[in-house]
Short mmCIF file of C-alpha atoms in Angstrom, two decimals:
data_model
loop_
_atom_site.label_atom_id
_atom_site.label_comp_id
_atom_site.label_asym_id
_atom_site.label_seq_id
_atom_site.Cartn_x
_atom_site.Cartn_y
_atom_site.Cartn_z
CA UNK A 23 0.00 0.00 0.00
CA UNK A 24 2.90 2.02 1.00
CA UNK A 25 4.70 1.78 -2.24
CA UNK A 26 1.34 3.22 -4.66
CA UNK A 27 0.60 6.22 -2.19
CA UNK A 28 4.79 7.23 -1.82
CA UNK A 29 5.24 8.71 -5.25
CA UNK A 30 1.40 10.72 -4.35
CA UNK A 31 3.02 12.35 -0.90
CA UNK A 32 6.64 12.79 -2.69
CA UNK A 33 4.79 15.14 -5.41
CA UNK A 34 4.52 17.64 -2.38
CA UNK A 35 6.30 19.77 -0.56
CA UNK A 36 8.23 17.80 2.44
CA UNK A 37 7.56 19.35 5.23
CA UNK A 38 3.73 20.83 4.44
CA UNK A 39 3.15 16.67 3.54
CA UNK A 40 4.66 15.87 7.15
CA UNK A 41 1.84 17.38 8.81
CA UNK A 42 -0.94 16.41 6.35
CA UNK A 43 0.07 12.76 7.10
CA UNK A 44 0.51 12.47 11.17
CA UNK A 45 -2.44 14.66 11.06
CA UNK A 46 -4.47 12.49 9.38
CA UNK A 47 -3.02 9.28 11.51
CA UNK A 48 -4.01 11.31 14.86
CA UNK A 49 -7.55 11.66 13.49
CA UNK A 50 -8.26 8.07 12.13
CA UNK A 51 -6.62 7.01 15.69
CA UNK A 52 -9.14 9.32 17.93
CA UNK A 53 -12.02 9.28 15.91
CA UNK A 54 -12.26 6.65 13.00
CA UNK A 55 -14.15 4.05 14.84
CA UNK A 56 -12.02 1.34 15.35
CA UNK A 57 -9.12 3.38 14.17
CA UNK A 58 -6.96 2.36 17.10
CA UNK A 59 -8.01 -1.48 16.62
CA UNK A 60 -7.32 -1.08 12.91
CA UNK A 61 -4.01 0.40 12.92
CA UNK A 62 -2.69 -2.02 15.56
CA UNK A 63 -4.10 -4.68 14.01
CA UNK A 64 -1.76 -3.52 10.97
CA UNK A 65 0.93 -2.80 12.22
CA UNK A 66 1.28 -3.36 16.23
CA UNK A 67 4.31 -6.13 16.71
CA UNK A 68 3.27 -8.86 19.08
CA UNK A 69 6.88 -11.13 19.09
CA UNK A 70 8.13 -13.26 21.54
CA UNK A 71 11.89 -12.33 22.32
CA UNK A 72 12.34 -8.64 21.59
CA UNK A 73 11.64 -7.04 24.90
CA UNK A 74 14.92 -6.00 26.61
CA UNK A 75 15.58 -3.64 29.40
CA UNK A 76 18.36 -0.81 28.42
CA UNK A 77 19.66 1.64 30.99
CA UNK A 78 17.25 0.79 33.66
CA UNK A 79 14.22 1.06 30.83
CA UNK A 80 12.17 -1.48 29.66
CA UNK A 81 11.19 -1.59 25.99
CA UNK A 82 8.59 -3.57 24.59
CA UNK A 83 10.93 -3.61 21.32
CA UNK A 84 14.04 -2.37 20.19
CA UNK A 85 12.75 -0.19 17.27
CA UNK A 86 12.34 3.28 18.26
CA UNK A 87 10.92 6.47 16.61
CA UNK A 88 14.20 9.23 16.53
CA UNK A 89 13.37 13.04 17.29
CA UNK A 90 12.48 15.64 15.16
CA UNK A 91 9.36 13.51 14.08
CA UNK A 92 7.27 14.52 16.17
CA UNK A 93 8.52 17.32 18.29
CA UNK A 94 5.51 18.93 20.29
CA UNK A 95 4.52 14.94 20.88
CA UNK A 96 1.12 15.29 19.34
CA UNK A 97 1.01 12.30 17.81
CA UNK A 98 3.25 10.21 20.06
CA UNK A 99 -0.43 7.22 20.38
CA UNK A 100 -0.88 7.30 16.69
CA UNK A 101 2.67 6.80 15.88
CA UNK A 102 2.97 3.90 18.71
CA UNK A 103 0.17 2.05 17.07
CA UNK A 104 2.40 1.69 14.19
CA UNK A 105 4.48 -0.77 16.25
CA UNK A 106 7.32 1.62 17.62
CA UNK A 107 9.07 0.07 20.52
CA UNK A 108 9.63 3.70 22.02
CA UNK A 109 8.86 7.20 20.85
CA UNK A 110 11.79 10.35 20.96
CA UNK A 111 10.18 13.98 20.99
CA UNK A 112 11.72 17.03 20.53
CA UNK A 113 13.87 18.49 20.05
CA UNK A 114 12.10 20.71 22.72
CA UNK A 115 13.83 24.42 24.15
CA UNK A 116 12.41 26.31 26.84
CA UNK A 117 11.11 28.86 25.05
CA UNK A 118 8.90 28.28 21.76
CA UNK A 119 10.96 29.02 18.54
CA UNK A 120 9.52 28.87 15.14
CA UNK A 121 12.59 27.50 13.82
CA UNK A 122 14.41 28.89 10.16
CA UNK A 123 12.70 30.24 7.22
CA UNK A 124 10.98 27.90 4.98
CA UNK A 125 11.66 25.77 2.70
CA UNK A 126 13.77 24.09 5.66
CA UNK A 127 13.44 20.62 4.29
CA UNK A 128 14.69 18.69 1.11
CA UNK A 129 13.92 15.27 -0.47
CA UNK A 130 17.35 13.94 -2.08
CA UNK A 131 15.27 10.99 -3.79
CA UNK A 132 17.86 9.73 -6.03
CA UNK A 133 20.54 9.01 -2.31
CA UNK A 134 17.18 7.97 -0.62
CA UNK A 135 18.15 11.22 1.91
CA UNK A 136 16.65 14.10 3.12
CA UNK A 137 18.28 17.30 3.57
CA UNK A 138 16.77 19.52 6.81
CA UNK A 139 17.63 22.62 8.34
CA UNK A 140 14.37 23.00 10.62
CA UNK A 141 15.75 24.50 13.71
CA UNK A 142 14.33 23.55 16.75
CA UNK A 143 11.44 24.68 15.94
CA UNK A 144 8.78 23.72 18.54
CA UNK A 145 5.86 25.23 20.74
CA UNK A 146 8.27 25.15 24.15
CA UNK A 147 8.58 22.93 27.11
CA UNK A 148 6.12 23.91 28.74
CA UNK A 149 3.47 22.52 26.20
CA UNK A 150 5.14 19.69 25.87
CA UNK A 151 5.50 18.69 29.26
CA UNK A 152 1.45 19.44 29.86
CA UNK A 153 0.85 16.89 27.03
CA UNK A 154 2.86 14.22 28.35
CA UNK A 155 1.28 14.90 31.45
CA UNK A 156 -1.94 14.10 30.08
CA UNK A 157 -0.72 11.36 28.17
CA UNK A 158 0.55 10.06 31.71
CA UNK A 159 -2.66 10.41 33.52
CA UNK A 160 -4.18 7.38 31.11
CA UNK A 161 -1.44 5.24 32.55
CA UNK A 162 0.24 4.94 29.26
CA UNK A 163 3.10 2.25 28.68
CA UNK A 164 4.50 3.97 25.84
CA UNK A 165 7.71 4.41 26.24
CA UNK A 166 9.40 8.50 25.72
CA UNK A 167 12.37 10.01 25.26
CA UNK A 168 12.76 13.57 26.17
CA UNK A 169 15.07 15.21 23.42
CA UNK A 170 16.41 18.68 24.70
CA UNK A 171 18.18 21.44 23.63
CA UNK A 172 18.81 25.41 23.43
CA UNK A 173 17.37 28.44 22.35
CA UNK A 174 18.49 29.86 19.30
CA UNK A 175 19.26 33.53 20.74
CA UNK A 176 20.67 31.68 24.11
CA UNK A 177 24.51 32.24 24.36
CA UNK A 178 26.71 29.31 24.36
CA UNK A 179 27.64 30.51 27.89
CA UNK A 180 24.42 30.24 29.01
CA UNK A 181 23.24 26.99 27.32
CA UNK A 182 23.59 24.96 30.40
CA UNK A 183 20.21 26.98 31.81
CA UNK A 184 18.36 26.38 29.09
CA UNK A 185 18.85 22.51 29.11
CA UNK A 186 18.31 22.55 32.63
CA UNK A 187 15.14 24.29 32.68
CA UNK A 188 13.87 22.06 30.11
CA UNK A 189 14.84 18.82 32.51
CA UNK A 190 13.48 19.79 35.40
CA UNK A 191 10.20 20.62 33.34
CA UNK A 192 10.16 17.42 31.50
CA UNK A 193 10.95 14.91 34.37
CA UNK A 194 8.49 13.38 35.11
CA UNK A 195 6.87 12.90 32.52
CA UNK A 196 9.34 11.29 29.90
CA UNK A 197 11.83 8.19 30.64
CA UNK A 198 15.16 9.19 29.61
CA UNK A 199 16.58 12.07 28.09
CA UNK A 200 18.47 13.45 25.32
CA UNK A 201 21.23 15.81 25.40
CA UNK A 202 21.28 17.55 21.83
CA UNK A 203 24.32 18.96 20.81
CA UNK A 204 25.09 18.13 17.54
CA UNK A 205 22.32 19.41 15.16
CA UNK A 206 24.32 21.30 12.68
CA UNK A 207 20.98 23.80 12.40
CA UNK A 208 21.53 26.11 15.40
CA UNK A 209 24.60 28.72 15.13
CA UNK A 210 27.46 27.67 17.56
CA UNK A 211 25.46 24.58 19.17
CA UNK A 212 27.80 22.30 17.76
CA UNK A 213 30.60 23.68 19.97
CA UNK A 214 28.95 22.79 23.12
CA UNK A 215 30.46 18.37 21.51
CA UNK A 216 34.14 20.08 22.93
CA UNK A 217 35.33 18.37 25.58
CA UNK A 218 35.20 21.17 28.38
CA UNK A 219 31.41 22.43 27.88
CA UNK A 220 30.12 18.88 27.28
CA UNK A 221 31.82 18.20 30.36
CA UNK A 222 30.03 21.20 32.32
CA UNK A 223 26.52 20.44 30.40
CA UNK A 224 26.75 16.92 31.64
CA UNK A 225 27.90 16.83 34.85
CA UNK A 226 25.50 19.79 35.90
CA UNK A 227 22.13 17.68 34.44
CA UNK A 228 23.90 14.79 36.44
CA UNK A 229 23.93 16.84 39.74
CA UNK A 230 20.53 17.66 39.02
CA UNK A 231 19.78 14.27 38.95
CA UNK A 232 21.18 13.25 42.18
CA UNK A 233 18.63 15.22 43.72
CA UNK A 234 15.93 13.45 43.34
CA UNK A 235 14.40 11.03 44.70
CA UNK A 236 14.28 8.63 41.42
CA UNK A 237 17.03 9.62 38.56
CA UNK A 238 16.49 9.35 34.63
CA UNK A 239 18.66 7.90 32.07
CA UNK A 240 20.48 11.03 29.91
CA UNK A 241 21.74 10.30 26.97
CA UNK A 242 23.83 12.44 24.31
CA UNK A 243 23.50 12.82 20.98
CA UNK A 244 26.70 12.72 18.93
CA UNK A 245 27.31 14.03 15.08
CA UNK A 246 28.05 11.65 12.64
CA UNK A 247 31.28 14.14 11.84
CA UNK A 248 33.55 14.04 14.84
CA UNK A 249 37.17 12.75 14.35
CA UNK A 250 38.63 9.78 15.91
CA UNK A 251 40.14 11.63 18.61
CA UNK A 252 36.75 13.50 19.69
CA UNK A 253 35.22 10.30 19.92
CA UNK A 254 37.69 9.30 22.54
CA UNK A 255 36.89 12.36 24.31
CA UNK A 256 32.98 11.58 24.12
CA UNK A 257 34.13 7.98 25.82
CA UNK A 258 35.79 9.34 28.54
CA UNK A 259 33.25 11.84 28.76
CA UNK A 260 30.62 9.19 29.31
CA UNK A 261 32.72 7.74 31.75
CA UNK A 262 33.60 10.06 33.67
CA UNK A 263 29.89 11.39 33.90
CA UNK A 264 28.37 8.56 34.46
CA UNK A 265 25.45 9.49 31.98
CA UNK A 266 23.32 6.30 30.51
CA UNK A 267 25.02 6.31 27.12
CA UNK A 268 25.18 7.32 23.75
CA UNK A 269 22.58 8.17 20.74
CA UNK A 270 24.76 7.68 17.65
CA UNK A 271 24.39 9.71 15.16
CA UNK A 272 22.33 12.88 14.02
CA UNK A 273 22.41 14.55 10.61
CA UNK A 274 25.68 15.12 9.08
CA UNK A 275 27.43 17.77 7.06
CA UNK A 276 28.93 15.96 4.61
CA UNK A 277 28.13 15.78 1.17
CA UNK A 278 30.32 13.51 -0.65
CA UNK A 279 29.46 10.62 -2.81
CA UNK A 280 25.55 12.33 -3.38
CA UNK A 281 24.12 11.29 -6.78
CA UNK A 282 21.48 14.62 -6.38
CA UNK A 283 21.68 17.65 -8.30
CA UNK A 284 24.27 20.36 -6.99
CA UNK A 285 21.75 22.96 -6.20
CA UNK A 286 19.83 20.28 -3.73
CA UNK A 287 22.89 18.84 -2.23
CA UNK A 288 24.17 22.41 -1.59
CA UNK A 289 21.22 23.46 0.69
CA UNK A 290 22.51 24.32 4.14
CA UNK A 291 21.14 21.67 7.16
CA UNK A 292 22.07 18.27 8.30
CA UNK A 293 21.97 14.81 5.98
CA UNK A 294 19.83 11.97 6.86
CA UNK A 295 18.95 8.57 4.98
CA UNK A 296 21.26 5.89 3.26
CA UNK A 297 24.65 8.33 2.58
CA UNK A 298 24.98 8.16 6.81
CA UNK A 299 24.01 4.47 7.27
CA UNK A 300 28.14 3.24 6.97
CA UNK A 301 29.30 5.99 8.80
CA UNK A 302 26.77 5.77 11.58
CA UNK A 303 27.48 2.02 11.88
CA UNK A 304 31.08 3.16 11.96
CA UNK A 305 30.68 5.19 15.03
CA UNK A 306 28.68 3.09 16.92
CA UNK A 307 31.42 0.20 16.44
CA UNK A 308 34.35 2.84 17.12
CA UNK A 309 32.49 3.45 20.37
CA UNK A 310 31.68 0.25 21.18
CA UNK A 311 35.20 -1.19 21.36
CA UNK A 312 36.59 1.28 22.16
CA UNK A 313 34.54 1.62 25.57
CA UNK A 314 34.60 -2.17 25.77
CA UNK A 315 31.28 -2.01 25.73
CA UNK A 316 31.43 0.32 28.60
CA UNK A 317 27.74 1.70 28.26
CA UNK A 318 24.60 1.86 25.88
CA UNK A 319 24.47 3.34 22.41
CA UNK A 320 21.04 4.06 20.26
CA UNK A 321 22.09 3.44 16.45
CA UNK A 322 20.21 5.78 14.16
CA UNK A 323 20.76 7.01 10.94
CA UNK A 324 20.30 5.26 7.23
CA UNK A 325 18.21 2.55 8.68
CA UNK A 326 16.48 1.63 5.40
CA UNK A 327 16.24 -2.25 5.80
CA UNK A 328 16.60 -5.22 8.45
CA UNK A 329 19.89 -5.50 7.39
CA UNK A 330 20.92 -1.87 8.30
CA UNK A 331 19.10 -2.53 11.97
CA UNK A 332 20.84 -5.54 12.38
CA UNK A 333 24.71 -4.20 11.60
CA UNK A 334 24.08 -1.42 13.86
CA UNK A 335 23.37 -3.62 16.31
CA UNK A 336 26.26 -6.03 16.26
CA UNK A 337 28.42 -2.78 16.02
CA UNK A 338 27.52 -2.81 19.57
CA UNK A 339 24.11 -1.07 19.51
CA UNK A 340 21.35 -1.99 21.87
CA UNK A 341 18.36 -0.17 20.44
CA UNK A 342 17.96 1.65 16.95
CA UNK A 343 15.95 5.03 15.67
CA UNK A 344 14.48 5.45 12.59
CA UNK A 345 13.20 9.02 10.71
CA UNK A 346 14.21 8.60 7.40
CA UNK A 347 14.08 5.33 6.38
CA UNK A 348 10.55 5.14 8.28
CA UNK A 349 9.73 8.16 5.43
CA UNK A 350 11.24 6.21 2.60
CA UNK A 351 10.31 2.43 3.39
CA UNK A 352 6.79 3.40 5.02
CA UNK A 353 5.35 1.59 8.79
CA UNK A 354 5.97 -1.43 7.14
CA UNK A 355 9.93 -1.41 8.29
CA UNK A 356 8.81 -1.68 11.72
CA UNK A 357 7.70 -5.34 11.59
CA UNK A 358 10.45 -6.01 9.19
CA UNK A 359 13.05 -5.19 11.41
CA UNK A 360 11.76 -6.63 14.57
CA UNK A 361 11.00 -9.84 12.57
CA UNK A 362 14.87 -9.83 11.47
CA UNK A 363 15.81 -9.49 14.71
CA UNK A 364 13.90 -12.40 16.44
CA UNK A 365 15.67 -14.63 13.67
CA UNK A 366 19.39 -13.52 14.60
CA UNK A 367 18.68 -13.36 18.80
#
């Protein structure tokens, strides 16, 4: 089904088709009757073998939904009737933020990529933590990550506020967080991956932590670009904060080996799809070993097949993301994956 209504949503503008789709899913999921019933029916993935428990969490699969998706978490029921084992919103700042000028997004059909420069746009914490309050109060099992990150016109010196107003806002309502660093679509935020702020960021969300009475799993988000040597630095930063792990890897920057045109190619954001599935996988195994398999790491990034789920995880990943291949290979790769992975447990 997927494959005839694809080339219909591709005719359209990316982002403006985004939001006619989810809408429509949230609607046939609150108000077609049966919709729920249908859609699980569909897609939902009842298989013996692929719960596991990662950093303290339990997932009722490994197959997760990345951020930037669904970043206000409007649609966070709809989208985990489509057999998601967890659901990552956000990127979420404190303040709302409507993100860069339009057209922010670009299909790269012939790499199977997608080209975005949205940034951060969202309606602010505080509507996002009121609907996963909500969400709460129905005694939801749906599993959600809390993806968080700065203001645009927030100094660098002052980021450490802004994440830490959007933790304490968010936690108790999500499972684990997500430290974003690396989008490559807010000015400077890329700086705060250096050793010494990463170090300040992380330690002062882990002192936050401390303080309560239950403590969440934080994560951070790594770029796909970062040398050899700065991926040392993220393992000993991991270490030596004693965060939950790793989510490896957001958009990238590069642009080599693209078979789109060069005015497409050449639009400013971060890469997704198939060009970053070898280097993601290459990351994930470079942290992996060289951690000796020291802590958790989320794979994401060209996940277009079973195949690509199933090197990322014996690179040493324990759960994977999808956002573009999910766009490109429809719900359908849900079930796929999870039925791959049952095979090779």
């Amino acid at each position: 089904m997927y494959r005839l209504i694809k080339p219909i949503f591709f005719k359209f503008d990316p982002e403006k088709v985004h939001y006619f789709v989810v809408k429509r899913l949230k609607w046939f999921h609150d108000h077609f009757p049966l919709g729920q019933t249908l859609l699980r029916g569909s897609f939902d993935i009842n298989i013996k073998g692929l719960e596991r428990e990662v950093f303290g969490v339990k997932f009722k699969n490994p197959v997760g939904l990345a951020a930037g998706f669904d970043k206000n978490g409007e649609y966070i029921e709809a989208l985990s009737d489509l057999g998601f084992g967890f659901i990552e919103v956000g990127t979420v700042t404190p303040l709302p933020q409507p993100g860069n000028d339009k057209p922010r997004m670009f299909r790269l059909e012939e790499d199977s990529a997608i080209i975005n420069r949205m940034g951060f746009n969202n309606k602010g914490v505080d509507t996002l933590a009121e609907r996963l309050r909500l969400l709460k109060s129905k005694n939801s099992d749906i599993v959600i990550g809390g993806n968080i990150g700065k203001n645009k016109n927030t100094p660098n010196e002052d980021a450490v506020s802004d994440y830490i107003k959007c933790f304490d806002r968010l936690f108790d309502v999500v499972d684990y967080f997500v430290v974003n660093v690396s989008s490559p679509n807010t000015p400077g935020l890329r700086a705060l991956q250096e050793k010494e702020p990463l170090m300040e960021l992380l330690n002062t969300l882990q002192q936050r932590n401390s303080k309560n009475s239950i403590s969440r799993p934080i994560l951070l988000k790594i770029a796909p670009d970062l040398t050899d040597e700065q991926l040392d630095d993220i393992v000993e930063i991991v270490l030596e904060t004693g965060i939950a792990g790793v989510i490896a890897t957001n958009t990238t920057i590069d642009r080599s080996s693209l078979s789109a045109t060069e005015v497409v190619k050449n639009e400013a954001g971060g890469l997704s799809g198939k060009p970053l599935t070898v280097r993601s996988t290459e990351v994930i195994r470079y942290l992996s070993e060289k951690s000796g398999k020291a802590f958790p790491i989320i794979g994401v990034g060209g996940i277009h097949s079973p195949q690509d789920a199933i090197d990322k995880m014996e690179a040493g990943a324990s759960l994977v993301q999808l956002y573009t291949g999910f766009i490109y290979e429809g719900p359908g790769i849900i079930k796929r994956i999870c039925k791959e992975l049952v095979k090779t447990a």
